[in-house]
PDB file of C-alpha atoms in Angstrom:
ATOM      1  CA  THR A 138     223.043 277.415 240.094  1.00 94.00           C
ATOM      2  CA  TYR A 139     226.191 277.984 242.720  1.00 95.00           C
ATOM      3  CA  GLU A 140     228.007 275.419 240.688  1.00 96.00           C
ATOM      4  CA  GLY A 141     228.187 277.655 237.324  1.00 96.00           C
ATOM      5  CA  GLY A 142     225.768 275.298 235.397  1.00 98.00           C
ATOM      6  CA  ILE A 143     222.234 275.639 234.634  1.00 98.00           C
ATOM      7  CA  ALA A 144     219.587 273.539 236.362  1.00 98.00           C
ATOM      8  CA  GLY A 145     215.707 272.660 235.200  1.00 95.00           C
ATOM      9  CA  GLU A 146     213.851 275.170 238.283  1.00 95.00           C
ATOM     10  CA  PRO A 147     215.598 277.047 240.750  1.00 94.00           C
ATOM     11  CA  GLY A 148     217.407 274.744 243.534  1.00 93.00           C
ATOM     12  CA  SER A 149     217.849 271.935 241.546  1.00 96.00           C
ATOM     13  CA  GLU A 150     221.727 271.161 240.118  1.00 97.00           C
ATOM     14  CA  ALA A 151     222.939 272.083 237.528  1.00 98.00           C
ATOM     15  CA  HIS A 152     222.313 269.729 234.241  1.00 98.00           C
ATOM     16  CA  GLY A 153     223.931 269.267 230.942  1.00 98.00           C
ATOM     17  CA  GLY A 154     221.146 269.181 229.117  1.00 98.00           C
ATOM     18  CA  TYR A 155     219.265 271.896 230.573  1.00 98.00           C
ATOM     19  CA  THR A 156     222.916 273.917 230.508  1.00 98.00           C
ATOM     20  CA  PHE A 157     222.753 273.315 226.679  1.00 98.00           C
ATOM     21  CA  CYS A 158     219.060 274.849 226.788  1.00 98.00           C
ATOM     22  CA  GLY A 159     219.019 277.814 228.656  1.00 97.00           C
ATOM     23  CA  LEU A 160     222.678 279.189 226.848  1.00 97.00           C
ATOM     24  CA  ALA A 161     220.824 278.161 223.986  1.00 96.00           C
ATOM     25  CA  THR A 162     217.535 280.221 224.681  1.00 96.00           C
ATOM     26  CA  MET A 163     219.423 282.600 226.007  1.00 96.00           C
ATOM     27  CA  ILE A 164     221.928 283.884 222.165  1.00 94.00           C
ATOM     28  CA  LEU A 165     219.134 283.472 220.777  1.00 92.00           C
ATOM     29  CA  ILE A 166     216.571 286.117 223.218  1.00 93.00           C
ATOM     30  CA  ASN A 167     220.317 288.033 223.094  1.00 91.00           C
ATOM     31  CA  GLU A 168     220.997 288.193 227.119  1.00 94.00           C
ATOM     32  CA  VAL A 169     223.512 286.106 226.806  1.00 93.00           C
ATOM     33  CA  ASN A 170     224.991 288.832 229.308  1.00 92.00           C
ATOM     34  CA  HIS A 171     223.138 288.047 232.180  1.00 95.00           C
ATOM     35  CA  LEU A 172     225.030 284.671 232.081  1.00 96.00           C
ATOM     36  CA  ASP A 173     228.230 284.380 234.588  1.00 96.00           C
ATOM     37  CA  LEU A 174     229.993 282.659 231.527  1.00 95.00           C
ATOM     38  CA  ALA A 175     233.186 282.502 232.776  1.00 94.00           C
ATOM     39  CA  GLY A 176     231.478 280.069 235.647  1.00 96.00           C
ATOM     40  CA  LEU A 177     229.775 278.341 233.163  1.00 97.00           C
ATOM     41  CA  ILE A 178     233.199 277.063 231.534  1.00 96.00           C
ATOM     42  CA  ASP A 179     234.357 276.524 235.071  1.00 96.00           C
ATOM     43  CA  TRP A 180     231.230 274.165 235.526  1.00 98.00           C
ATOM     44  CA  VAL A 181     231.792 272.382 231.487  1.00 98.00           C
ATOM     45  CA  VAL A 182     234.955 271.451 231.069  1.00 97.00           C
ATOM     46  CA  PHE A 183     235.182 269.712 234.510  1.00 97.00           C
ATOM     47  CA  ARG A 184     232.643 267.455 233.442  1.00 98.00           C
ATOM     48  CA  GLN A 185     234.258 265.654 231.142  1.00 97.00           C
ATOM     49  CA  GLY A 186     235.778 262.352 233.143  1.00 95.00           C
ATOM     50  CA  VAL A 187     238.831 260.030 232.727  1.00 95.00           C
ATOM     51  CA  GLU A 188     236.460 257.978 230.404  1.00 95.00           C
ATOM     52  CA  CYS A 189     236.687 260.987 228.150  1.00 96.00           C
ATOM     53  CA  GLY A 190     233.385 261.570 227.851  1.00 97.00           C
ATOM     54  CA  PHE A 191     231.271 264.078 229.876  1.00 98.00           C
ATOM     55  CA  GLN A 192     228.859 263.438 232.318  1.00 98.00           C
ATOM     56  CA  GLY A 193     225.407 264.926 233.023  1.00 98.00           C
ATOM     57  CA  ARG A 194     225.784 266.557 236.344  1.00 98.00           C
ATOM     58  CA  ALA A 195     228.955 266.456 238.738  1.00 96.00           C
ATOM     59  CA  ASN A 196     229.326 263.071 240.556  1.00 96.00           C
ATOM     60  CA  LYS A 197     227.271 261.474 237.399  1.00 97.00           C
ATOM     61  CA  LEU A 198     228.700 258.748 235.325  1.00 97.00           C
ATOM     62  CA  VAL A 199     229.885 259.735 231.280  1.00 98.00           C
ATOM     63  CA  ASP A 200     227.538 258.973 229.242  1.00 98.00           C
ATOM     64  CA  GLY A 201     227.509 259.201 225.231  1.00 98.00           C
ATOM     65  CA  CYS A 202     224.406 261.493 224.837  1.00 98.00           C
ATOM     66  CA  TYR A 203     226.128 264.671 227.242  1.00 98.00           C
ATOM     67  CA  SER A 204     229.229 264.183 223.351  1.00 98.00           C
ATOM     68  CA  PHE A 205     226.649 267.205 222.008  1.00 98.00           C
ATOM     69  CA  TRP A 206     224.879 268.468 225.446  1.00 98.00           C
ATOM     70  CA  GLN A 207     227.856 269.083 227.375  1.00 98.00           C
ATOM     71  CA  GLY A 208     229.521 269.694 224.251  1.00 96.00           C
ATOM     72  CA  GLY A 209     227.379 271.635 222.493  1.00 96.00           C
ATOM     73  CA  VAL A 210     228.047 274.239 225.193  1.00 97.00           C
ATOM     74  CA  LEU A 211     231.576 274.768 224.880  1.00 94.00           C
ATOM     75  CA  ALA A 212     231.072 274.739 220.678  1.00 92.00           C
ATOM     76  CA  LEU A 213     229.174 277.876 220.855  1.00 92.00           C
ATOM     77  CA  LEU A 214     231.125 279.648 224.071  1.00 91.00           C
ATOM     78  CA  GLN A 215     233.745 279.540 222.180  1.00 86.00           C
ATOM     79  CA  ARG A 216     232.454 281.141 219.037  1.00 81.00           C
ATOM     80  CA  ILE A 217     229.571 283.667 221.464  1.00 80.00           C
ATOM     81  CA  ASP A 218     230.762 286.295 218.857  1.00 71.00           C
ATOM     82  CA  LEU A 219     229.928 284.478 215.548  1.00 64.00           C
ATOM     83  CA  VAL A 220     226.494 283.073 217.995  1.00 66.00           C
ATOM     84  CA  THR A 221     225.095 285.989 219.702  1.00 60.00           C
ATOM     85  CA  GLY A 222     222.423 288.562 218.017  1.00 47.00           C
ATOM     86  CA  ASP A 223     222.780 289.878 214.140  1.00 38.00           C
ATOM     87  CA  ARG A 224     225.718 288.273 213.927  1.00 41.00           C
ATOM     88  CA  LEU A 225     224.048 284.235 213.108  1.00 46.00           C
ATOM     89  CA  SER A 226     223.740 285.267 210.054  1.00 50.00           C
ATOM     90  CA  HIS A 227     227.615 284.159 209.441  1.00 45.00           C
ATOM     91  CA  PHE A 228     226.271 280.827 209.435  1.00 43.00           C
ATOM     92  CA  ASP A 229     224.458 281.461 206.341  1.00 47.00           C
ATOM     93  CA  SER A 230     227.383 283.241 204.342  1.00 47.00           C
ATOM     94  CA  GLY A 231     229.149 279.383 203.523  1.00 46.00           C
ATOM     95  CA  GLU A 232     228.963 278.359 199.627  1.00 41.00           C
ATOM     96  CA  GLU A 233     228.724 274.378 199.630  1.00 42.00           C
ATOM     97  CA  ASP A 234     229.950 272.595 196.123  1.00 41.00           C
ATOM     98  CA  SER A 235     227.325 270.821 194.747  1.00 37.00           C
ATOM     99  CA  THR A 236     227.859 267.638 195.809  1.00 40.00           C
ATOM    100  CA  GLY A 237     226.849 269.207 199.032  1.00 42.00           C
ATOM    101  CA  ASN A 238     230.629 267.816 200.783  1.00 44.00           C
ATOM    102  CA  SER A 239     231.704 270.161 202.998  1.00 42.00           C
ATOM    103  CA  THR A 240     235.500 269.788 201.838  1.00 41.00           C
ATOM    104  CA  SER A 241     237.073 271.660 198.928  1.00 41.00           C
ATOM    105  CA  GLU A 242     238.053 270.055 195.556  1.00 40.00           C
ATOM    106  CA  GLY A 243     241.606 268.942 196.090  1.00 40.00           C
ATOM    107  CA  GLU A 244     241.740 268.818 199.679  1.00 43.00           C
ATOM    108  CA  ASP A 245     244.248 266.412 200.838  1.00 43.00           C
ATOM    109  CA  THR A 246     242.475 264.283 203.336  1.00 41.00           C
ATOM    110  CA  ASP A 247     245.207 261.661 203.416  1.00 44.00           C
ATOM    111  CA  GLY A 248     246.493 264.246 206.352  1.00 40.00           C
ATOM    112  CA  ILE A 249     243.407 264.234 208.319  1.00 38.00           C
ATOM    113  CA  SER A 250     243.729 260.500 208.281  1.00 38.00           C
ATOM    114  CA  SER A 251     247.307 259.986 208.828  1.00 37.00           C
ATOM    115  CA  ALA A 252     247.536 262.299 211.727  1.00 36.00           C
ATOM    116  CA  ALA A 253     244.589 261.178 213.328  1.00 36.00           C
ATOM    117  CA  GLU A 254     245.566 257.699 213.445  1.00 39.00           C
ATOM    118  CA  GLU A 255     248.896 258.988 215.126  1.00 39.00           C
ATOM    119  CA  THR A 256     247.372 260.335 218.020  1.00 35.00           C
ATOM    120  CA  CYS A 257     244.811 256.905 219.266  1.00 36.00           C
ATOM    121  CA  HIS A 258     245.629 253.256 217.057  1.00 34.00           C
ATOM    122  CA  PHE A 259     241.993 252.684 216.426  1.00 34.00           C
ATOM    123  CA  LYS A 260     242.760 251.880 213.433  1.00 34.00           C
ATOM    124  CA  ASN A 261     242.099 248.889 210.566  1.00 38.00           C
ATOM    125  CA  GLY A 262     240.412 246.462 212.834  1.00 39.00           C
ATOM    126  CA  ASP A 263     242.777 245.479 215.000  1.00 40.00           C
ATOM    127  CA  GLN A 264     241.116 244.457 218.530  1.00 38.00           C
ATOM    128  CA  GLN A 265     244.676 245.120 220.354  1.00 36.00           C
ATOM    129  CA  ASP A 266     245.034 248.600 218.393  1.00 39.00           C
ATOM    130  CA  ALA A 267     241.199 249.472 219.588  1.00 35.00           C
ATOM    131  CA  SER A 268     241.501 249.003 223.340  1.00 35.00           C
ATOM    132  CA  CYS A 269     245.226 251.699 223.421  1.00 38.00           C
ATOM    133  CA  SER A 270     244.435 254.869 224.682  1.00 40.00           C
ATOM    134  CA  VAL A 271     244.409 258.680 223.316  1.00 37.00           C
ATOM    135  CA  ASN A 272     248.405 259.749 223.156  1.00 39.00           C
ATOM    136  CA  TYR A 273     247.387 263.474 224.663  1.00 32.00           C
ATOM    137  CA  THR A 274     250.536 264.090 224.210  1.00 35.00           C
ATOM    138  CA  SER A 275     250.707 263.226 221.085  1.00 36.00           C
ATOM    139  CA  SER A 276     252.706 265.997 218.173  1.00 30.00           C
ATOM    140  CA  SER A 277     250.494 265.352 216.310  1.00 35.00           C
ATOM    141  CA  HIS A 278     246.892 267.226 217.230  1.00 34.00           C
ATOM    142  CA  THR A 279     249.457 269.696 218.767  1.00 31.00           C
ATOM    143  CA  ARG A 280     251.068 270.840 215.932  1.00 32.00           C
ATOM    144  CA  SER A 281     247.440 270.421 214.474  1.00 33.00           C
ATOM    145  CA  LEU A 282     246.298 273.460 216.138  1.00 35.00           C
ATOM    146  CA  GLY A 283     248.980 275.813 214.914  1.00 37.00           C
ATOM    147  CA  ASN A 284     246.841 275.363 211.396  1.00 41.00           C
ATOM    148  CA  VAL A 285     243.007 276.559 212.778  1.00 48.00           C
ATOM    149  CA  GLU A 286     241.991 279.327 214.339  1.00 57.00           C
ATOM    150  CA  MET A 287     241.210 278.322 217.817  1.00 67.00           C
ATOM    151  CA  GLU A 288     241.431 275.437 220.279  1.00 81.00           C
ATOM    152  CA  PRO A 289     238.483 273.615 221.108  1.00 87.00           C
ATOM    153  CA  LEU A 290     237.580 273.895 225.263  1.00 91.00           C
ATOM    154  CA  PHE A 291     237.548 270.914 225.493  1.00 94.00           C
ATOM    155  CA  HIS A 292     239.614 267.231 224.917  1.00 95.00           C
ATOM    156  CA  SER A 293     238.140 266.978 221.491  1.00 94.00           C
ATOM    157  CA  LEU A 294     239.994 263.899 220.364  1.00 94.00           C
ATOM    158  CA  ALA A 295     239.372 261.855 223.784  1.00 96.00           C
ATOM    159  CA  LEU A 296     235.306 262.404 223.169  1.00 98.00           C
ATOM    160  CA  GLN A 297     235.730 260.976 219.632  1.00 97.00           C
ATOM    161  CA  GLN A 298     236.935 258.314 220.808  1.00 97.00           C
ATOM    162  CA  TYR A 299     234.787 257.662 223.630  1.00 98.00           C
ATOM    163  CA  ILE A 300     231.701 257.915 221.666  1.00 98.00           C
ATOM    164  CA  LEU A 301     233.396 255.908 218.796  1.00 98.00           C
ATOM    165  CA  LEU A 302     234.742 253.566 221.140  1.00 97.00           C
ATOM    166  CA  CYS A 303     232.279 252.808 223.508  1.00 98.00           C
ATOM    167  CA  SER A 304     229.034 253.907 222.872  1.00 98.00           C
ATOM    168  CA  GLN A 305     228.732 252.552 219.466  1.00 98.00           C
ATOM    169  CA  VAL A 306     227.927 249.709 219.199  1.00 97.00           C
ATOM    170  CA  GLU A 307     228.855 247.077 216.683  1.00 94.00           C
ATOM    171  CA  TYR A 308     225.659 246.301 214.798  1.00 95.00           C
ATOM    172  CA  GLY A 309     224.804 249.633 214.206  1.00 96.00           C
ATOM    173  CA  GLY A 310     223.797 252.307 216.456  1.00 98.00           C
ATOM    174  CA  PHE A 311     224.972 254.300 220.073  1.00 98.00           C
ATOM    175  CA  ARG A 312     224.679 254.070 223.943  1.00 98.00           C
ATOM    176  CA  ASP A 313     225.185 256.191 227.078  1.00 98.00           C
ATOM    177  CA  LYS A 314     228.081 253.459 228.132  1.00 97.00           C
ATOM    178  CA  PRO A 315     228.936 249.519 227.427  1.00 97.00           C
ATOM    179  CA  GLY A 316     226.619 247.370 229.248  1.00 96.00           C
ATOM    180  CA  LYS A 317     223.606 249.442 227.774  1.00 97.00           C
ATOM    181  CA  PRO A 318     221.622 249.344 225.091  1.00 98.00           C
ATOM    182  CA  ARG A 319     221.637 251.982 221.582  1.00 98.00           C
ATOM    183  CA  ASP A 320     218.804 253.376 221.059  1.00 98.00           C
ATOM    184  CA  PHE A 321     217.646 255.714 219.044  1.00 98.00           C
ATOM    185  CA  TYR A 322     218.087 259.168 221.489  1.00 98.00           C
ATOM    186  CA  HIS A 323     222.190 258.412 222.152  1.00 98.00           C
ATOM    187  CA  THR A 324     222.711 257.481 218.281  1.00 98.00           C
ATOM    188  CA  CYS A 325     221.061 261.068 217.849  1.00 98.00           C
ATOM    189  CA  TYR A 326     223.131 262.880 219.963  1.00 98.00           C
ATOM    190  CA  CYS A 327     226.126 260.794 220.162  1.00 98.00           C
ATOM    191  CA  LEU A 328     226.026 261.751 215.941  1.00 98.00           C
ATOM    192  CA  SER A 329     225.649 265.237 216.621  1.00 98.00           C
ATOM    193  CA  GLY A 330     228.413 265.566 219.261  1.00 97.00           C
ATOM    194  CA  LEU A 331     230.856 263.606 217.096  1.00 97.00           C
ATOM    195  CA  SER A 332     230.120 266.495 214.743  1.00 95.00           C
ATOM    196  CA  VAL A 333     231.016 268.865 216.873  1.00 94.00           C
ATOM    197  CA  CYS A 334     234.120 267.406 217.850  1.00 93.00           C
ATOM    198  CA  GLN A 335     235.261 267.780 214.382  1.00 92.00           C
ATOM    199  CA  HIS A 336     234.434 271.086 213.408  1.00 90.00           C
ATOM    200  CA  SER A 337     235.618 272.153 216.838  1.00 87.00           C
ATOM    201  CA  CYS A 338     239.202 273.709 215.676  1.00 83.00           C
ATOM    202  CA  SER A 339     237.279 275.786 212.862  1.00 75.00           C
ATOM    203  CA  LYS A 340     235.455 279.189 213.753  1.00 66.00           C
ATOM    204  CA  ASP A 341     233.231 278.561 210.421  1.00 68.00           C
ATOM    205  CA  TYR A 342     231.221 275.462 210.578  1.00 61.00           C
ATOM    206  CA  ASP A 343     231.969 276.119 206.624  1.00 65.00           C
ATOM    207  CA  SER A 344     235.579 274.968 207.191  1.00 67.00           C
ATOM    208  CA  PRO A 345     237.428 272.536 206.444  1.00 66.00           C
ATOM    209  CA  SER A 346     238.619 269.575 209.032  1.00 67.00           C
ATOM    210  CA  VAL A 347     242.041 269.392 209.669  1.00 64.00           C
ATOM    211  CA  PRO A 348     244.960 267.153 210.930  1.00 62.00           C
ATOM    212  CA  GLY A 349     243.808 266.304 213.329  1.00 76.00           C
ATOM    213  CA  GLN A 350     240.463 267.279 213.775  1.00 86.00           C
ATOM    214  CA  VAL A 351     239.588 263.811 212.743  1.00 90.00           C
ATOM    215  CA  LEU A 352     240.183 260.888 214.626  1.00 93.00           C
ATOM    216  CA  GLY A 353     240.251 257.417 212.726  1.00 91.00           C
ATOM    217  CA  PRO A 354     239.736 257.753 208.957  1.00 90.00           C
ATOM    218  CA  TYR A 355     239.055 260.815 206.533  1.00 87.00           C
ATOM    219  CA  SER A 356     235.305 258.488 206.145  1.00 89.00           C
ATOM    220  CA  ASN A 357     234.908 259.087 210.308  1.00 92.00           C
ATOM    221  CA  LEU A 358     233.692 262.548 209.038  1.00 92.00           C
ATOM    222  CA  LEU A 359     230.697 263.873 209.615  1.00 94.00           C
ATOM    223  CA  GLU A 360     228.832 267.312 207.969  1.00 92.00           C
ATOM    224  CA  PRO A 361     228.268 270.015 210.458  1.00 91.00           C
ATOM    225  CA  VAL A 362     225.135 270.632 212.701  1.00 92.00           C
ATOM    226  CA  HIS A 363     224.322 274.664 213.690  1.00 89.00           C
ATOM    227  CA  PRO A 364     225.531 274.869 216.928  1.00 85.00           C
ATOM    228  CA  LEU A 365     221.816 276.198 218.386  1.00 91.00           C
ATOM    229  CA  TYR A 366     219.696 273.972 216.205  1.00 93.00           C
ATOM    230  CA  ASN A 367     221.490 270.557 216.319  1.00 95.00           C
ATOM    231  CA  VAL A 368     220.331 270.273 212.674  1.00 94.00           C
ATOM    232  CA  VAL A 369     222.407 270.283 209.846  1.00 93.00           C
ATOM    233  CA  LEU A 370     223.685 273.661 208.279  1.00 89.00           C
ATOM    234  CA  LYS A 371     222.050 272.600 204.808  1.00 90.00           C
ATOM    235  CA  GLN A 372     219.117 271.792 206.489  1.00 93.00           C
ATOM    236  CA  TYR A 373     218.955 274.413 208.108  1.00 91.00           C
ATOM    237  CA  ARG A 374     219.595 277.000 205.149  1.00 89.00           C
ATOM    238  CA  GLU A 375     217.254 276.044 203.499  1.00 92.00           C
ATOM    239  CA  VAL A 376     214.389 275.749 206.271  1.00 92.00           C
ATOM    240  CA  ARG A 377     215.783 280.058 206.841  1.00 90.00           C
ATOM    241  CA  GLU A 378     215.686 280.537 203.291  1.00 91.00           C
ATOM    242  CA  PHE A 379     212.018 279.153 202.938  1.00 93.00           C
ATOM    243  CA  PHE A 380     210.631 281.065 205.308  1.00 91.00           C
ATOM    244  CA  SER A 381     212.152 284.273 204.672  1.00 90.00           C
ATOM    245  CA  ARG A 382     210.191 283.525 201.605  1.00 88.00           C
ATOM    246  CA  SER A 383     206.649 283.895 203.842  1.00 66.00           C
TER     247      SER A 383
END
């Protein structure tokens, strides 16, 4: 559309869900060069609101599900050279340990937790700390980016804060926003968006998260998902291997 995003039909406004599906489709059929990627990036980055979450359309409220629909678009765009054409096979080249754990043996996980805690005071079940906002100027976030190969196109820690503090329901599941009921749809895409955030600084989705990428304790870390299909990488590889034998 003239806004930069992708709509469901001609004459409609750009929408986060259609934008992700449109971009992913164009990548899969090797036609992404026909999109105005600069305009697309511009539209998506301005959908992250002051509440830290993403809105699906201009002048709408933020919604937890767009953590993936919009965050996933930016994850694809910042790795466009890896996911276009034959280079999609890059995602099959990673090795995992026998337990399927995405962390490497002997990895220092304490640094991830402590660096995240420096940025947000959501820890130790302290209700007062949980209401504290992300410190956008925290040196821990900036410092961590020096240890990785790319910088995310959105504020990943801020988005994690919205998912964990606003979309997460205390007794399980995720929702659109506070005041809304939890449901399977929002639980799926909030978790997918959270995974995208946690791996947003790595060129290779198999790379372990580094200090500053994971908000809160290290136990919050999720498995990486394939950016085009929103499927955990391990399951994606199993399916691909199965059908390649046919």
